[in-house]
CSV table of C-alpha atoms and ligand atoms in Angstrom, one decimal:
chain,number,residue,atom,x,y,z
A,1,MET,CA,48.8,-2.2,-78.4
A,2,GLY,CA,49.9,0.6,-80.8
A,3,ASN,CA,48.5,3.9,-79.7
A,4,ILE,CA,48.0,2.8,-76.1
A,5,GLN,CA,51.7,3.2,-75.4
A,6,THR,CA,51.6,6.9,-76.3
A,7,LYS,CA,48.6,7.6,-74.1
A,8,GLU,CA,49.3,9.7,-71.1
A,9,LYS,CA,47.3,7.5,-68.7
A,10,ILE,CA,46.5,3.8,-69.0
A,11,ASN,CA,43.0,2.8,-67.8
A,12,LEU,CA,43.3,-0.3,-65.7
A,13,ALA,CA,40.8,-2.9,-64.6
A,14,VAL,CA,41.6,-5.6,-62.0
A,15,LEU,CA,39.6,-8.8,-61.8
A,16,ILE,CA,39.6,-10.6,-58.4
A,17,SER,CA,37.9,-13.5,-56.6
A,18,GLY,CA,39.2,-13.3,-53.1
A,19,ARG,CA,41.5,-11.6,-50.7
A,20,GLY,CA,42.9,-9.1,-53.2
A,21,SER,CA,46.4,-8.5,-51.7
A,22,ASN,CA,47.8,-8.0,-55.2
A,23,LEU,CA,45.0,-5.5,-55.9
A,24,LYS,CA,46.1,-3.7,-52.7
A,25,ALA,CA,49.8,-3.7,-53.8
A,26,ILE,CA,48.7,-2.1,-57.1
A,27,CYS,CA,46.5,0.5,-55.4
A,28,ASP,CA,49.4,1.4,-53.0
A,29,ALA,CA,51.7,1.7,-56.0
A,30,ILE,CA,49.3,4.1,-57.6
A,31,VAL,CA,49.0,6.2,-54.4
A,32,THR,CA,52.7,6.5,-53.9
A,33,GLY,CA,53.2,7.6,-57.5
A,34,TYR,CA,55.2,4.5,-58.6
A,35,LEU,CA,52.4,3.7,-61.1
A,36,ASP,CA,52.1,7.4,-62.2
A,37,ARG,CA,50.7,6.5,-65.6
A,38,ILE,CA,48.0,4.2,-64.4
A,39,GLU,CA,44.4,5.1,-63.6
A,40,LEU,CA,42.6,2.3,-61.8
A,41,LYS,CA,39.0,2.6,-63.1
A,42,VAL,CA,37.3,-0.5,-62.0
A,43,VAL,CA,37.6,-3.7,-60.0
A,44,ILE,CA,35.4,-6.7,-61.0
A,45,ALA,CA,34.9,-9.7,-58.8
A,46,ASN,CA,33.1,-12.9,-59.7
A,47,GLN,CA,31.9,-13.7,-56.1
A,48,LEU,CA,31.9,-12.0,-52.7
A,49,ALA,CA,35.5,-11.1,-52.2
A,50,SER,CA,37.2,-9.6,-49.2
A,51,GLY,CA,39.4,-7.7,-51.7
A,52,GLU,CA,36.3,-5.4,-52.2
A,53,GLU,CA,37.5,-3.3,-49.2
A,54,HIS,CA,40.7,-2.4,-51.1
A,55,ALA,CA,38.7,-1.3,-54.1
A,56,ARG,CA,36.3,0.7,-51.9
A,57,SER,CA,39.0,2.4,-49.9
A,58,PHE,CA,40.9,3.2,-53.1
A,59,GLY,CA,37.7,4.8,-54.4
A,60,CYS,CA,37.3,3.1,-57.8
A,61,SER,CA,34.2,1.5,-59.2
A,62,TYR,CA,33.4,-2.0,-58.1
A,63,HIS,CA,31.2,-4.6,-59.8
A,64,ILE,CA,30.3,-8.2,-59.2
A,65,VAL,CA,29.7,-10.4,-62.2
A,66,PRO,CA,28.9,-13.8,-60.6
A,67,ARG,CA,30.9,-16.7,-62.0
A,68,THR,CA,29.1,-19.3,-64.0
A,69,SER,CA,29.5,-23.0,-63.0
A,70,SER,CA,28.0,-24.0,-66.3
A,71,ASP,CA,30.2,-26.0,-68.8
A,72,ASN,CA,28.1,-24.6,-71.7
A,73,LYS,CA,30.2,-22.5,-74.0
A,74,THR,CA,27.5,-20.0,-74.8
A,75,THR,CA,26.8,-19.4,-71.1
A,76,LYS,CA,30.5,-18.9,-70.5
A,77,GLU,CA,30.7,-16.5,-73.4
A,78,LEU,CA,27.7,-14.6,-72.1
A,79,HIS,CA,29.4,-14.2,-68.7
A,80,ASP,CA,32.5,-12.8,-70.4
A,81,LYS,CA,30.4,-10.4,-72.5
A,82,LYS,CA,29.1,-8.9,-69.2
A,83,ILE,CA,32.6,-8.2,-68.2
A,84,LEU,CA,33.6,-6.9,-71.6
A,85,ALA,CA,30.6,-4.5,-71.4
A,86,ILE,CA,32.0,-3.1,-68.1
A,87,LEU,CA,35.5,-2.8,-69.5
A,88,GLU,CA,34.1,-1.0,-72.6
A,89,LYS,CA,32.2,1.4,-70.4
A,90,TYR,CA,35.4,2.5,-68.6
A,91,GLY,CA,37.5,2.6,-71.7
A,92,ILE,CA,39.9,-0.1,-70.2
A,93,ASP,CA,43.3,-0.4,-71.8
A,94,LEU,CA,44.9,-3.1,-69.6
A,95,VAL,CA,43.2,-5.9,-67.6
A,96,ILE,CA,44.9,-7.5,-64.7
A,97,LEU,CA,43.9,-10.9,-63.3
A,98,ALA,CA,44.8,-10.9,-59.6
A,99,GLY,CA,43.7,-14.2,-58.0
A,100,TYR,CA,40.7,-14.4,-60.5
A,101,ASN,CA,39.6,-18.0,-60.4
A,102,GLN,CA,37.7,-18.3,-63.6
A,103,ILE,CA,38.9,-19.1,-67.1
A,104,LEU,CA,38.1,-16.5,-69.7
A,105,GLN,CA,37.0,-17.6,-73.1
A,106,HIS,CA,38.8,-17.2,-76.4
A,107,ASP,CA,36.8,-14.1,-77.5
A,108,PHE,CA,37.7,-12.2,-74.3
A,109,VAL,CA,41.3,-13.2,-74.5
A,110,ALA,CA,41.5,-12.2,-78.2
A,111,ARG,CA,39.9,-8.9,-77.5
A,112,TYR,CA,42.6,-8.0,-74.9
A,113,GLU,CA,45.5,-9.8,-76.5
A,114,GLY,CA,48.8,-8.3,-75.3
A,115,ARG,CA,46.8,-6.2,-72.7
A,116,LEU,CA,45.7,-9.0,-70.3
A,117,MET,CA,48.0,-10.1,-67.5
A,118,ASN,CA,47.9,-12.8,-64.9
A,119,ILE,CA,50.1,-13.7,-61.9
A,120,HIS,CA,50.8,-17.3,-60.9
A,121,PRO,CA,52.5,-18.5,-57.7
A,122,SER,CA,55.2,-20.7,-59.3
A,123,LEU,CA,58.1,-20.4,-61.7
A,124,LEU,CA,56.2,-21.2,-64.9
A,125,PRO,CA,56.0,-23.5,-66.7
A,126,SER,CA,56.5,-25.5,-63.5
A,127,PHE,CA,53.2,-26.2,-61.7
A,128,GLU,CA,51.0,-24.5,-64.3
A,129,GLY,CA,47.2,-24.8,-64.5
A,130,THR,CA,46.7,-25.4,-60.8
A,131,LEU,CA,45.2,-23.5,-57.9
A,132,HIS,CA,47.6,-25.3,-55.5
A,133,ALA,CA,51.0,-24.4,-57.0
A,134,GLN,CA,52.7,-23.8,-53.7
A,135,ARG,CA,51.5,-27.1,-52.3
A,136,ASP,CA,52.5,-29.0,-55.5
A,137,ALA,CA,56.0,-27.4,-55.3
A,138,LEU,CA,56.4,-28.6,-51.7
A,139,ASP,CA,55.1,-32.1,-52.5
A,140,TYR,CA,57.4,-32.3,-55.5
A,141,GLY,CA,60.4,-31.4,-53.4
A,142,VAL,CA,61.7,-28.5,-55.5
A,143,LYS,CA,64.3,-26.3,-53.9
A,144,MET,CA,63.3,-23.1,-55.6
A,145,SER,CA,59.9,-21.7,-56.4
A,146,GLY,CA,58.5,-18.2,-57.0
A,147,CYS,CA,56.0,-16.3,-59.1
A,148,THR,CA,55.4,-15.3,-62.7
A,149,VAL,CA,53.6,-12.5,-64.3
A,150,HIS,CA,52.6,-13.4,-67.9
A,151,PHE,CA,50.3,-12.2,-70.7
A,152,VAL,CA,47.2,-14.3,-70.9
A,153,THR,CA,46.6,-16.4,-74.0
A,154,ASP,CA,44.1,-19.2,-74.6
A,155,GLY,CA,46.0,-21.9,-72.6
A,156,ILE,CA,46.0,-21.8,-68.8
A,157,ASP,CA,49.2,-20.1,-67.4
A,158,THR,CA,51.0,-20.6,-70.7
A,159,GLY,CA,51.2,-17.1,-72.1
A,160,PRO,CA,54.4,-15.1,-72.8
A,161,ILE,CA,56.3,-14.5,-69.5
A,162,ILE,CA,56.9,-10.9,-68.5
A,163,LEU,CA,58.7,-11.2,-65.1
A,164,GLN,CA,59.6,-13.9,-62.7
A,165,ALA,CA,61.0,-13.9,-59.2
A,166,ALA,CA,62.4,-16.9,-57.3
A,167,VAL,CA,62.3,-17.8,-53.7
A,168,PRO,CA,64.2,-20.7,-52.0
A,169,ILE,CA,62.3,-23.5,-50.3
A,170,LYS,CA,63.3,-24.5,-46.8
A,171,ASP,CA,63.1,-28.0,-45.4
A,172,ASN,CA,60.5,-27.2,-42.8
A,173,ASP,CA,58.3,-25.0,-45.0
A,174,THR,CA,54.6,-25.2,-44.6
A,175,ILE,CA,52.3,-24.3,-47.5
A,176,GLU,CA,51.5,-21.0,-45.6
A,177,MET,CA,55.2,-20.2,-45.1
A,178,LEU,CA,56.0,-20.7,-48.7
A,179,SER,CA,52.9,-18.9,-50.0
A,180,ASP,CA,53.7,-15.9,-47.8
A,181,ARG,CA,57.3,-15.8,-49.1
A,182,ILE,CA,56.1,-15.9,-52.7
A,183,LEU,CA,53.3,-13.4,-52.1
A,184,GLU,CA,55.8,-10.8,-50.9
A,185,LEU,CA,57.5,-11.0,-54.3
A,186,GLU,CA,54.2,-11.0,-56.2
A,187,HIS,CA,53.5,-7.6,-54.6
A,188,ILE,CA,56.8,-6.3,-56.1
A,189,ILE,CA,56.7,-7.9,-59.6
A,190,TYR,CA,53.1,-7.3,-60.5
A,191,PRO,CA,53.2,-3.5,-60.0
A,192,LYS,CA,56.6,-3.6,-61.8
A,193,ALA,CA,55.1,-5.4,-64.8
A,194,ILE,CA,52.2,-2.9,-65.0
A,195,LYS,CA,54.7,0.0,-64.8
A,196,LEU,CA,56.8,-1.4,-67.7
A,197,PHE,CA,53.6,-1.9,-69.7
A,198,SER,CA,52.5,1.7,-69.0
A,199,GLU,CA,55.8,3.0,-70.2
A,200,GLY,CA,55.4,1.1,-73.4
A,201,ARG,CA,58.5,-1.0,-72.7
A,202,LEU,CA,57.1,-4.5,-73.2
A,203,LYS,CA,57.5,-6.0,-76.7
A,204,ILE,CA,56.0,-9.4,-77.4
A,205,VAL,CA,57.7,-11.4,-80.0
A,206,GLY,CA,56.2,-14.9,-80.4
A,207,ARG,CA,56.5,-16.5,-77.0
A,208,LYS,CA,58.9,-14.0,-75.7
A,209,VAL,CA,58.5,-10.7,-74.0
A,210,PHE,CA,61.4,-8.2,-74.4
A,211,ILE,CA,61.9,-5.3,-72.0
A,212,GLU,CA,63.4,-2.2,-73.4
A,213,SER,CA,66.1,-1.2,-71.0
A,214,GLU,CA,69.1,0.9,-72.1
A,215,MET,CA,71.4,2.0,-69.3
A,216,ASN,CA,71.3,5.7,-68.9
A,217,VAL,CA,73.0,8.2,-66.5
A,218,THR,CA,71.9,11.8,-65.9
A,219,LEU,CA,72.8,14.5,-63.4
A,220,ILE,CA,69.5,15.5,-61.7
A,221,ASP,CA,68.5,18.4,-59.6
A,222,LYS,CA,65.7,18.0,-57.1
A,223,PRO,CA,66.3,14.2,-56.7
A,224,GLU,CA,63.4,13.9,-54.2
A,225,ARG,CA,61.0,14.3,-57.2
A,226,TYR,CA,62.2,10.9,-58.5
A,227,LEU,CA,61.6,9.0,-55.2
A,228,ASP,CA,57.8,8.6,-55.9
A,229,ARG,CA,58.3,6.9,-59.2
A,230,MET,CA,60.9,4.6,-57.7
A,231,GLY,CA,58.4,3.6,-55.0
A,232,ILE,CA,60.7,4.5,-52.1
A,233,SER,CA,58.9,4.3,-48.7
A,234,GLU,CA,58.3,7.3,-46.5
A,235,ASP,CA,60.8,6.2,-43.8
A,236,ILE,CA,63.7,5.8,-46.3
A,237,ARG,CA,62.8,9.1,-48.0
A,238,ARG,CA,63.3,10.9,-44.7
A,239,VAL,CA,66.8,9.4,-44.4
A,240,LEU,CA,67.7,10.2,-48.0
A,241,PHE,CA,66.4,13.8,-48.0
A,242,LYS,CA,69.1,14.7,-45.5
A,243,LYS,CA,71.8,13.3,-47.8
A,244,PHE,CA,70.8,14.7,-51.2
A,245,SER,CA,73.5,16.9,-52.7
A,246,GLU,CA,73.7,18.9,-55.9
A,247,TYR,CA,75.5,15.9,-57.4
A,248,SER,CA,72.8,13.3,-57.5
A,249,MET,CA,72.9,11.0,-60.5
A,250,LEU,CA,69.9,9.1,-61.8
A,251,VAL,CA,71.0,5.7,-63.2
A,252,GLU,CA,68.2,4.1,-65.2
A,253,ASN,CA,67.9,0.5,-66.2
A,254,ILE,CA,70.5,-1.3,-64.2
A,255,THR,CA,69.9,-4.7,-62.6
A,256,PRO,CA,69.2,-5.3,-58.8
A,257,ARG,CA,72.6,-7.0,-58.4
A,258,GLU,CA,74.4,-4.1,-59.9
A,259,ALA,CA,72.4,-1.7,-57.7
A,260,MET,CA,73.4,-3.6,-54.6
A,261,ILE,CA,77.1,-3.3,-55.5
A,262,LEU,CA,76.7,0.4,-56.2
A,263,LYS,CA,74.9,0.9,-52.8
A,264,GLN,CA,77.8,-0.9,-51.0
A,265,GLU,CA,80.5,1.1,-52.9
A,266,MET,CA,78.7,4.5,-52.2
A,267,LEU,CA,78.2,3.8,-48.5
A,268,ALA,CA,81.9,2.8,-48.2
A,269,LEU,CA,82.8,6.1,-49.8
A,270,GLY,CA,80.6,8.0,-47.4
A,271,GLY,CA,77.8,8.7,-49.9
A,272,ASP,CA,74.6,6.8,-50.5
A,273,CYS,CA,72.4,5.3,-53.1
A,274,ALA,CA,68.6,5.3,-53.3
A,275,VAL,CA,67.4,1.9,-54.4
A,276,PRO,CA,63.9,0.6,-54.9
A,277,LYS,CA,62.5,-2.5,-53.2
A,278,GLU,CA,62.9,-4.5,-56.4
A,279,CYS,CA,66.6,-4.7,-55.3
A,280,ILE,CA,65.9,-7.7,-53.1
A,281,LEU,CA,65.1,-9.8,-56.3
A,282,ASN,CA,67.8,-11.9,-57.8
A,283,ASN,CA,66.8,-11.3,-61.4
A,284,LEU,CA,67.7,-9.0,-64.2
A,285,MET,CA,64.7,-6.7,-64.3
A,286,PRO,CA,65.6,-3.1,-65.2
A,287,ILE,CA,65.5,-0.7,-62.2
A,288,ASP,CA,66.4,2.9,-61.5
A,289,ILE,CA,68.5,4.2,-58.7
A,290,ILE,CA,70.0,7.5,-57.5
A,291,LEU,CA,73.7,7.9,-56.6
A,292,ILE,CA,74.1,10.4,-53.9
A,293,GLY,CA,77.6,11.8,-53.3
A,294,ASN,CA,80.0,14.7,-53.8
A,295,PRO,CA,82.3,15.0,-56.9
A,296,ILE,CA,85.2,13.3,-55.1
A,297,GLN,CA,83.1,10.4,-54.0
A,298,LEU,CA,81.7,10.0,-57.5
A,299,GLN,CA,85.2,10.1,-59.1
A,300,LEU,CA,86.4,7.4,-56.7
A,301,LEU,CA,83.4,5.4,-57.6
A,302,VAL,CA,84.2,5.6,-61.3
A,303,LYS,CA,87.7,4.2,-60.5
A,304,LYS,CA,86.3,1.3,-58.5
A,305,LEU,CA,83.6,0.4,-61.1
A,306,LYS,CA,86.1,0.0,-63.9
A,307,TYR,CA,87.1,-3.4,-62.2
A,308,GLN,CA,83.6,-4.4,-61.1
A,309,ALA,CA,81.4,-7.2,-62.4
A,310,PHE,CA,78.5,-7.2,-64.8
A,311,ASP,CA,77.9,-4.0,-66.8
A,312,LEU,CA,79.4,-1.7,-64.1
A,313,PRO,CA,82.6,-0.9,-66.1
A,314,GLU,CA,80.2,0.5,-68.8
A,315,LEU,CA,78.5,2.5,-66.2
A,316,ALA,CA,81.9,3.8,-65.1
A,317,LYS,CA,82.5,5.2,-68.6
A,318,LYS,CA,79.1,6.9,-68.6
A,319,LEU,CA,79.7,8.5,-65.2
A,320,ASP,CA,83.1,9.6,-66.2
A,321,ALA,CA,81.8,11.3,-69.3
A,322,LEU,CA,79.4,13.3,-67.2
B,1,LIG,C1,48.1,-15.1,-55.6
B,1,LIG,O1,48.9,-16.1,-55.0
B,1,LIG,C2,48.2,-15.2,-57.1
B,1,LIG,O2,49.5,-15.6,-57.5
B,1,LIG,C3,47.2,-16.3,-57.5
B,1,LIG,O3,46.2,-16.1,-56.6
B,1,LIG,C4,46.6,-15.4,-55.4
B,1,LIG,C5,45.8,-14.2,-55.3
B,1,LIG,O4,46.1,-13.6,-54.0
B,1,LIG,N1,46.9,-16.2,-58.9
B,1,LIG,P1,45.4,-12.2,-53.7
B,1,LIG,O5,43.9,-12.3,-53.9
B,1,LIG,O6,46.0,-11.2,-54.7
B,1,LIG,O7,45.8,-11.9,-52.3
C-alpha cells in the first residue's frame, strides 16, 4: 500500500452486479464529505444492474464487463484482465466489491492485495462462501448475525476482517426482514472501512487488520466544519448549529458505547454531543464526536467521567488537561 496512504485523494472503483445499495451509500458518503479523501472514478458491472442509476446520478464512469460462465481458467483470467485494464486507465488505488457475484482470479487478487475489499452479509467466518447467508443464518437458528467488511484474498470470504457489525435475530424474522436489518448496518460499516483505508489507518498483519486509533481531544473553533467529515445528517446539523459554543471539544477515536455515555452525560448537564450514526453499532470501531458545552458543564463532565466505564476516566484526564 505504501505511497497510497500519503496520497491526497484515493481513486476508487466499485464493482457491482445488482441493486447497488452499498454503492449508493458510498456515493452519499462522498457527497456529504464523510469520504473526503475518496474520488469515485468508475463503477463496473458484470451484467445489467439496477445499481447503474446510482453511478449515473453520481456522475462517474460506468462500464459493463459481462461475466463469464465458463469454467476455463484462461477465459476467466481474460475476463479479469478486461477489468484490470479499466482500473489501470482510471489509476485506481482501491477496489470495492459491492454485491459483485463473480469470483476474481488469483492474478487480479494479487494485483490489488490489501486494496481490494468485499462486504458479506454474515458475521464471518459463519456462513461464508454463500449467496444466501441471511437464509442460512435463519435456517441454522443463530440468535445473532450481521455483516463483515474484509480484504479479499484467494479464498471466498476468508480474507482479513476489517469491520463487523452484529444484529439480533427475532423469532418471527423472514429472510427479507433480516436482510434489511443487516443491510442498514452494511451501509454504515462499508463507508467507514473505506474512510479508515483512505486515512491510512488499516494495518494488515497476517490474518489480522489493526486500526490505528489513539484517543485525542482538541478544543476546536468552527465546529460546524467537522460535521461533514462525521457524516452528520442535515436535520441534526440544524439542531446542533444552534447549540455550538466557543467551547466545543473534538474527541477523536472513542468507541460508540463511550460516545453514547458522553451524549447522555452532556444532555443531563444541559450541553450536547454531536455523534455520528456509527454510534448505533455495538462494536469498538473508532469514531469522532464533538462535545458541546460551556466551561462549567465541561468541568462537571470531567468529574463524572472519572468514575465512568471503559476508557472514559482517561478521557477525563485529557479534558482536564485542556
Ligand atoms: C449485500 O447484502 C452484500 O453484503 C452482498 O450483496 C448484497 C449487495 O447489495 N455481498 P447491494 O447491491 O449493495 O444493494
